[in-house]
Short mmCIF file of C-alpha atoms in Angstrom, two decimals:
data_model
loop_
_atom_site.label_atom_id
_atom_site.label_comp_id
_atom_site.label_asym_id
_atom_site.label_seq_id
_atom_site.Cartn_x
_atom_site.Cartn_y
_atom_site.Cartn_z
CA MET A 1 0.00 0.00 0.00
CA ARG A 2 1.47 3.41 -0.90
CA VAL A 3 1.83 6.01 1.88
CA ARG A 4 1.95 9.68 1.13
CA PRO A 5 5.25 11.39 2.16
CA LEU A 6 3.60 13.92 4.51
CA LYS A 7 1.72 11.21 6.36
CA ALA A 8 4.91 9.15 6.69
CA LEU A 9 6.76 12.17 8.22
CA LYS A 10 4.01 12.68 10.82
CA MET A 11 4.17 9.04 11.82
CA THR A 12 7.96 9.25 12.26
CA LEU A 13 7.72 12.32 14.53
CA TRP A 14 5.02 10.69 16.61
CA SER A 15 7.14 7.58 17.09
CA SER A 16 10.12 9.69 18.18
CA ALA A 17 7.99 11.56 20.74
CA LEU A 18 6.76 8.24 22.20
CA LEU A 19 10.32 6.96 22.51
CA MET A 20 11.51 10.18 24.27
CA ALA A 21 8.59 10.00 26.70
CA ALA A 22 9.45 6.43 27.50
CA GLY A 23 13.10 7.32 28.12
CA CYS A 24 12.27 10.21 30.48
CA SER A 25 9.98 8.21 32.65
CA GLY A 26 12.94 7.41 35.02
CA LYS A 27 14.47 9.92 37.60
CA ALA A 28 17.28 12.26 36.31
CA ALA A 29 20.63 12.33 38.25
CA PRO A 30 21.15 15.56 40.31
CA PRO A 31 23.92 17.94 39.06
CA ALA A 32 27.30 17.68 40.85
CA ALA A 33 28.04 20.39 43.46
CA PRO A 34 30.79 22.88 42.44
CA PRO A 35 34.11 22.45 44.28
CA PRO A 36 34.91 24.95 47.07
CA ARG A 37 36.54 28.15 45.80
CA GLU A 38 40.19 28.55 46.65
CA VAL A 39 41.03 31.73 48.56
CA GLN A 40 44.12 33.23 50.10
CA VAL A 41 43.90 34.11 53.76
CA LEU A 42 45.76 36.37 56.16
CA THR A 43 46.12 35.49 59.83
CA LEU A 44 45.82 38.68 61.87
CA ALA A 45 48.62 39.51 64.29
CA PRO A 46 49.52 42.78 66.04
CA SER A 47 52.06 45.02 64.29
CA GLU A 48 53.42 48.50 64.88
CA VAL A 49 51.10 51.37 64.02
CA ARG A 50 52.26 54.98 64.00
CA ASP A 51 49.98 57.89 64.73
CA THR A 52 51.27 60.51 62.30
CA GLY A 53 50.26 63.75 60.67
CA GLU A 54 51.50 65.10 57.36
CA TYR A 55 51.96 68.83 56.87
CA LEU A 56 53.67 71.35 54.60
CA GLY A 57 56.98 72.51 56.04
CA SER A 58 59.27 75.39 55.16
CA LEU A 59 63.06 75.02 55.13
CA LEU A 60 65.05 77.73 56.86
CA SER A 61 68.77 78.33 56.91
CA ARG A 62 70.34 79.04 60.27
CA GLN A 63 72.70 81.41 58.48
CA ASN A 64 70.99 83.34 55.74
CA ILE A 65 71.52 87.09 55.35
CA THR A 66 71.03 89.94 52.90
CA VAL A 67 74.33 91.75 52.40
CA LEU A 68 74.16 95.56 52.71
CA PRO A 69 77.04 98.05 52.39
CA GLN A 70 78.11 100.06 55.41
CA VAL A 71 79.20 103.07 53.38
CA ALA A 72 77.84 105.02 50.44
CA GLY A 73 79.62 105.25 47.12
CA TYR A 74 79.98 103.87 43.62
CA VAL A 75 80.66 100.18 42.99
CA ARG A 76 84.18 99.87 41.59
CA ARG A 77 84.66 96.09 41.52
CA ILE A 78 82.58 92.91 41.94
CA HIS A 79 84.49 89.79 43.01
CA VAL A 80 81.76 87.12 42.99
CA LYS A 81 79.17 85.57 40.69
CA PRO A 82 75.67 84.31 41.53
CA GLY A 83 75.78 80.79 42.94
CA GLN A 84 79.45 80.99 43.87
CA LYS A 85 80.58 79.44 47.15
CA VAL A 86 82.65 81.77 49.31
CA GLU A 87 84.61 81.41 52.52
CA ALA A 88 84.22 83.60 55.59
CA GLY A 89 85.93 86.94 55.02
CA ALA A 90 86.07 86.64 51.23
CA ALA A 91 85.65 89.95 49.36
CA ILE A 92 82.32 90.30 47.60
CA LEU A 93 82.64 93.76 46.06
CA GLU A 94 84.40 97.09 46.55
CA VAL A 95 82.89 100.55 46.94
CA ASP A 96 84.88 103.61 45.78
CA SER A 97 87.27 104.43 48.62
CA ARG A 98 89.43 107.23 47.21
CA THR A 99 88.00 109.86 49.53
CA GLU A 100 88.49 107.66 52.57
CA THR A 101 92.03 106.78 51.47
CA ALA A 102 92.90 110.48 51.29
CA ALA A 103 91.41 111.04 54.74
CA LEU A 104 93.51 108.17 56.09
CA ASP A 105 96.66 109.68 54.59
CA SER A 106 95.85 113.02 56.26
CA ALA A 107 95.26 111.33 59.61
CA GLN A 108 98.53 109.45 59.35
CA ALA A 109 100.36 112.72 58.60
CA GLN A 110 98.80 114.31 61.68
CA GLN A 111 99.86 111.30 63.70
CA SER A 112 103.45 111.72 62.53
CA SER A 113 103.35 115.43 63.45
CA ALA A 114 101.97 114.61 66.88
CA HIS A 115 104.66 111.98 67.38
CA VAL A 116 107.39 114.51 66.58
CA SER A 117 105.83 117.09 68.93
CA ARG A 118 105.67 114.49 71.72
CA GLU A 119 109.34 113.54 71.34
CA LEU A 120 110.34 117.25 71.34
CA ALA A 121 108.30 117.86 74.48
CA ARG A 122 109.93 114.87 76.21
CA THR A 123 113.43 116.10 75.25
CA THR A 124 112.65 119.62 76.48
CA LEU A 125 111.31 118.24 79.76
CA ALA A 126 114.46 116.16 80.32
CA ARG A 127 116.67 119.23 79.75
CA THR A 128 114.50 121.37 82.06
CA GLU A 129 114.72 118.74 84.82
CA ALA A 130 118.51 118.71 84.54
CA LEU A 131 118.66 122.53 84.75
CA TYR A 132 116.25 122.50 87.68
CA LYS A 133 118.53 120.19 89.65
CA GLU A 134 121.42 122.60 89.09
CA GLY A 135 119.24 125.58 90.06
CA LEU A 136 119.27 127.05 86.59
CA ALA A 137 115.55 126.54 85.90
CA SER A 138 112.58 127.53 87.97
CA ALA A 139 109.84 125.22 89.22
CA GLN A 140 107.37 127.00 86.94
CA GLU A 141 109.45 126.10 83.90
CA LEU A 142 109.58 122.50 85.09
CA GLU A 143 105.78 122.38 85.46
CA GLN A 144 105.33 123.92 82.00
CA GLY A 145 107.61 121.27 80.50
CA ARG A 146 105.65 118.47 82.13
CA ALA A 147 102.35 119.97 80.93
CA GLN A 148 103.69 120.21 77.38
CA VAL A 149 104.67 116.50 77.46
CA GLU A 150 101.21 115.49 78.66
CA ALA A 151 99.55 117.61 75.95
CA ALA A 152 101.82 116.15 73.28
CA GLU A 153 101.09 112.59 74.41
CA ALA A 154 97.34 113.32 74.37
CA ALA A 155 97.63 114.79 70.87
CA SER A 156 99.58 111.70 69.78
CA ARG A 157 96.89 109.35 71.16
CA SER A 158 94.18 111.41 69.44
CA ALA A 159 96.03 111.23 66.13
CA ALA A 160 96.45 107.47 66.52
CA ALA A 161 92.72 107.11 67.22
CA GLN A 162 91.95 109.13 64.09
CA VAL A 163 94.15 106.82 62.03
CA ALA A 164 92.48 103.72 63.48
CA GLN A 165 89.04 105.18 62.79
CA ARG A 166 89.96 105.96 59.19
CA GLN A 167 91.40 102.49 58.74
CA VAL A 168 88.23 100.87 60.01
CA GLN A 169 86.12 103.15 57.81
CA LEU A 170 88.28 102.23 54.83
CA GLN A 171 87.72 98.52 55.48
CA PHE A 172 83.98 99.07 55.11
CA HIS A 173 84.52 99.91 51.45
CA ALA A 174 85.43 96.25 50.85
CA VAL A 175 82.24 94.24 51.47
CA ARG A 176 83.15 90.77 52.78
CA ALA A 177 81.25 87.57 53.50
CA PRO A 178 80.49 87.25 57.23
CA PHE A 179 80.47 83.43 57.00
CA ALA A 180 80.99 80.68 54.46
CA GLY A 181 78.05 80.04 52.16
CA THR A 182 76.59 80.37 48.68
CA VAL A 183 76.12 83.75 47.03
CA GLY A 184 72.67 84.54 45.68
CA ASP A 185 71.82 86.88 42.85
CA VAL A 186 74.09 89.95 42.65
CA LEU A 187 71.68 92.88 42.52
CA VAL A 188 74.11 95.69 41.58
CA ARG A 189 76.43 96.35 38.67
CA MET A 190 79.70 98.17 38.17
CA GLY A 191 79.23 101.92 38.57
CA ASP A 192 75.99 101.73 40.53
CA PHE A 193 75.70 104.09 43.48
CA VAL A 194 74.88 102.22 46.68
CA GLY A 195 73.96 103.35 50.16
CA ALA A 196 73.56 101.78 53.56
CA THR A 197 70.11 100.43 52.64
CA THR A 198 70.96 99.07 49.19
CA PRO A 199 70.79 95.24 49.06
CA LEU A 200 73.83 93.87 47.27
CA THR A 201 73.27 90.10 47.35
CA THR A 202 72.42 87.26 49.74
CA ILE A 203 74.56 84.60 51.35
CA ALA A 204 73.00 81.36 52.58
CA GLN A 205 74.52 78.36 54.25
CA ALA A 206 72.62 75.17 53.42
CA ASP A 207 74.74 72.66 55.37
CA VAL A 208 72.42 72.81 58.36
CA LEU A 209 68.73 73.54 57.75
CA GLU A 210 65.66 73.90 59.92
CA VAL A 211 62.20 72.76 58.90
CA SER A 212 59.33 74.82 60.31
CA VAL A 213 55.84 73.30 60.53
CA ALA A 214 52.58 74.78 61.85
CA LEU A 215 50.42 72.30 63.78
CA PRO A 216 46.86 72.49 65.13
CA SER A 217 46.85 73.38 68.79
CA GLU A 218 45.22 70.13 69.92
CA ARG A 219 47.88 68.08 68.11
CA ALA A 220 50.71 70.18 69.49
CA ARG A 221 49.60 69.31 73.03
CA ALA A 222 50.44 65.65 72.32
CA LEU A 223 54.06 66.35 71.41
CA LYS A 224 56.89 64.85 73.45
CA PRO A 225 60.55 65.90 73.66
CA ASP A 226 61.62 63.00 71.44
CA THR A 227 58.88 63.45 68.83
CA ALA A 228 60.33 62.72 65.40
CA LEU A 229 59.81 64.82 62.29
CA GLU A 230 60.35 63.22 58.87
CA VAL A 231 61.03 65.10 55.63
CA LEU A 232 59.47 63.29 52.66
CA ASP A 233 60.00 63.43 48.93
CA SER A 234 57.19 63.74 46.38
CA GLN A 235 56.57 59.96 46.49
CA GLY A 236 56.36 59.87 50.29
CA LYS A 237 59.82 58.35 50.82
CA VAL A 238 61.59 59.48 53.99
CA LEU A 239 64.59 61.68 53.16
CA LEU A 240 65.62 62.88 56.62
CA THR A 241 64.52 62.29 60.20
CA SER A 242 65.24 64.51 63.20
CA PRO A 243 63.68 65.13 66.63
CA LEU A 244 61.93 68.41 67.35
CA PHE A 245 64.01 70.98 69.18
CA PHE A 246 61.48 73.83 69.37
CA VAL A 247 57.78 74.04 70.12
CA ALA A 248 56.33 77.55 70.19
CA PRO A 249 55.10 78.50 73.69
CA GLN A 250 51.98 80.11 72.25
CA ALA A 251 49.72 79.65 69.24
CA ASP A 252 49.43 82.16 66.42
CA PRO A 253 46.47 84.38 67.40
CA ARG A 254 45.20 84.51 63.80
CA THR A 255 45.54 80.91 62.68
CA GLN A 256 45.58 79.12 66.06
CA LEU A 257 48.50 77.05 64.81
CA VAL A 258 51.62 76.19 66.82
CA GLU A 259 55.03 76.36 65.15
CA VAL A 260 57.49 73.52 65.69
CA LYS A 261 61.02 73.15 64.32
CA ALA A 262 63.58 70.44 63.74
CA ALA A 263 67.18 70.82 62.55
CA PHE A 264 69.15 68.40 60.41
CA GLN A 265 72.30 68.07 58.33
CA ASN A 266 71.41 68.73 54.71
CA THR A 267 72.78 65.64 52.97
CA VAL A 268 70.18 65.44 50.17
CA GLY A 269 70.64 68.80 48.43
CA LEU A 270 67.65 70.69 49.83
CA ARG A 271 67.59 74.49 49.61
CA PRO A 272 66.58 77.23 52.06
CA SER A 273 63.03 78.59 51.66
CA GLU A 274 61.95 75.37 49.94
CA LEU A 275 58.54 73.89 50.81
CA VAL A 276 58.64 70.19 51.66
CA ARG A 277 56.29 67.44 52.81
CA SER A 278 56.77 66.83 56.52
CA ARG A 279 55.41 64.07 58.72
CA ILE A 280 55.30 64.15 62.51
CA VAL A 281 55.17 60.84 64.39
CA TYR A 282 53.00 61.55 67.42
CA ALA A 283 52.92 58.02 68.89
CA LYS A 284 53.57 54.35 68.19
CA ARG A 285 51.49 51.34 69.29
CA ASP A 286 50.74 47.73 68.37
CA ALA A 287 47.40 47.06 66.68
CA LEU A 288 45.71 44.70 64.23
CA GLN A 289 45.68 45.79 60.61
CA ILE A 290 43.83 44.58 57.53
CA PRO A 291 44.76 45.23 53.89
CA ALA A 292 42.57 47.87 52.33
CA LEU A 293 41.68 45.50 49.46
CA ALA A 294 40.35 42.91 51.94
CA VAL A 295 37.57 45.24 53.13
CA VAL A 296 34.09 44.70 51.63
CA ARG A 297 31.54 47.49 51.91
CA LEU A 298 27.79 47.08 51.82
CA SER A 299 25.66 50.23 52.16
CA GLY A 300 28.70 51.99 53.58
CA GLN A 301 29.28 49.40 56.32
CA PRO A 302 32.73 47.74 56.16
CA PHE A 303 32.89 43.95 56.41
CA ALA A 304 35.64 41.36 56.45
CA MET A 305 35.26 37.83 55.06
CA VAL A 306 36.48 35.71 57.98
CA VAL A 307 37.48 32.12 57.16
CA GLN A 308 36.62 29.59 59.87
CA ASP A 309 35.87 25.90 60.34
CA LYS A 310 32.24 24.87 60.99
CA GLU A 311 30.85 21.31 61.09
CA GLY A 312 33.89 19.89 59.37
CA LYS A 313 33.83 22.44 56.56
CA THR A 314 35.77 25.60 55.89
CA VAL A 315 33.38 28.49 55.28
CA VAL A 316 33.52 32.28 55.15
CA GLU A 317 31.56 34.53 57.47
CA ARG A 318 30.81 38.14 56.57
CA ARG A 319 31.60 40.00 59.74
CA PRO A 320 31.10 43.76 60.34
CA ILE A 321 34.24 45.56 61.50
CA VAL A 322 35.21 48.98 62.81
CA LEU A 323 38.04 50.61 60.88
CA GLY A 324 40.56 53.10 62.18
CA THR A 325 42.89 55.30 60.21
CA LEU A 326 44.11 54.33 56.76
CA GLY A 327 47.81 53.92 56.08
CA ASP A 328 49.55 53.36 52.79
CA LEU A 329 48.14 49.85 52.30
CA SER A 330 46.14 48.89 55.38
CA TYR A 331 43.43 49.95 57.79
CA VAL A 332 43.83 49.82 61.55
CA ILE A 333 41.15 47.57 63.05
CA GLU A 334 39.37 49.15 65.99
CA GLY A 335 36.75 46.42 66.48
CA GLY A 336 35.10 43.30 65.04
CA LEU A 337 38.23 41.17 64.68
CA LYS A 338 40.72 39.65 67.06
CA GLN A 339 44.21 38.28 66.96
CA GLY A 340 44.40 34.93 65.16
CA ASP A 341 41.36 35.50 62.92
CA ARG A 342 41.85 34.44 59.30
CA VAL A 343 40.66 36.94 56.73
CA ALA A 344 40.13 36.20 53.03
CA VAL A 345 42.17 38.49 50.82
CA SER A 346 41.34 37.12 47.35
CA SER A 347 38.20 36.38 45.28
CA LEU A 348 36.21 38.71 47.53
CA GLN A 349 33.62 39.57 44.88
CA ALA A 350 32.71 35.89 44.45
CA LEU A 351 32.42 35.07 48.16
CA ARG A 352 29.06 34.85 49.96
CA ASP A 353 28.23 34.58 53.64
CA GLY A 354 28.41 30.89 54.67
CA MET A 355 30.03 29.82 51.41
CA ALA A 356 32.39 26.83 51.54
CA VAL A 357 35.96 27.65 50.57
CA LYS A 358 39.35 26.04 50.40
CA VAL A 359 42.37 27.78 51.83
CA LYS A 360 44.83 28.04 49.00
CA SER A 361 47.94 29.29 50.73
CA PRO A 362 47.66 30.49 54.33
CA ASP A 363 49.37 33.78 55.04
CA ALA A 364 50.35 34.13 51.38
CA ALA A 365 49.08 37.71 51.27
CA PRO A 366 51.42 40.65 51.99
CA ALA A 367 51.84 41.47 55.64
CA ALA A 368 49.15 43.81 56.88
CA GLY A 369 51.67 45.97 58.63
CA ALA A 370 53.47 46.91 55.44
CA GLY A 371 53.31 50.63 54.91
CA ALA A 372 50.82 51.06 57.71
CA ALA A 373 51.97 54.36 59.13
CA THR A 374 48.61 55.94 59.86
CA ALA A 375 47.75 59.50 58.96
CA GLY A 376 46.68 61.62 61.88
CA SER A 377 44.49 64.70 62.00
CA ARG A 378 45.94 67.67 60.23
#
């Protein structure tokens, strides 16, 4: 009997449906449970935490002056260049001294005249004394001779003082460095007229510098005699460390800030008047710390995924914690965790409360104390 193709296709589909129904009549096997997720954990242990504050400090030179002339006149010679290092007493420039040189010559001539007059008076007095002993000179003549010697000696001392004064005045025409240091910009040129208030240049000594920092009053009250101040570079690396040597006895009435200072040997090429990052270490203590990346936040509340053993399984528990200050890499833990707790530090986004896990490598995470110098109130 011939069967139409469409009818044959329908019969084939119907037979296939009956066979599939017969095969599905038994129970299907349940899907296999996924293996526990591997996580890295960190076992909490106390480490050193520093209570610090970072501020902007200003570098000051203990020897930094503006050079001014002590006499008025025209600049005749300049001996230094900007940036040149000079020793104490080195000549910086010379002011026209011809008038003062002539005055010194006149004073020296007067001194010579006074010296001659004094010697003549002494010779005359000696002759008068000899004549007086022989009765050939009167007592009045003897007294006059003695008075002339005293007047000549006084005139000689006055002339010597005039010479010394002129010599000192002449020295002022040569401007010299009061101490060793580096010359700043030379502000005058050859032929310029300068006076006692004309700034010539600056000299700064950068071997020993002070760093000045202004602190809030409440933070300044926590300072101790051995409080350390650290000078940092732009990346936060410590360049220099020195204890404070000065704490202002009173706060600035306008800003209510207290100035503190520390001195140090400048071994890193810093310059006076430079602004630098400064960090003050107020206190040190031991505390638990947790890496910043191990903190999970839900609706603003921080949590830690604590790994613990329950009923023969290793599971994670989402536990609320109280965080302290944030350091470079870690938070200080103020509550919610205790020493010895194991905290998950990997696969945090995939972890759920009560989820079974497998510890991959205990304590494989970086130490929580690394870079954990905390930042205090500014």
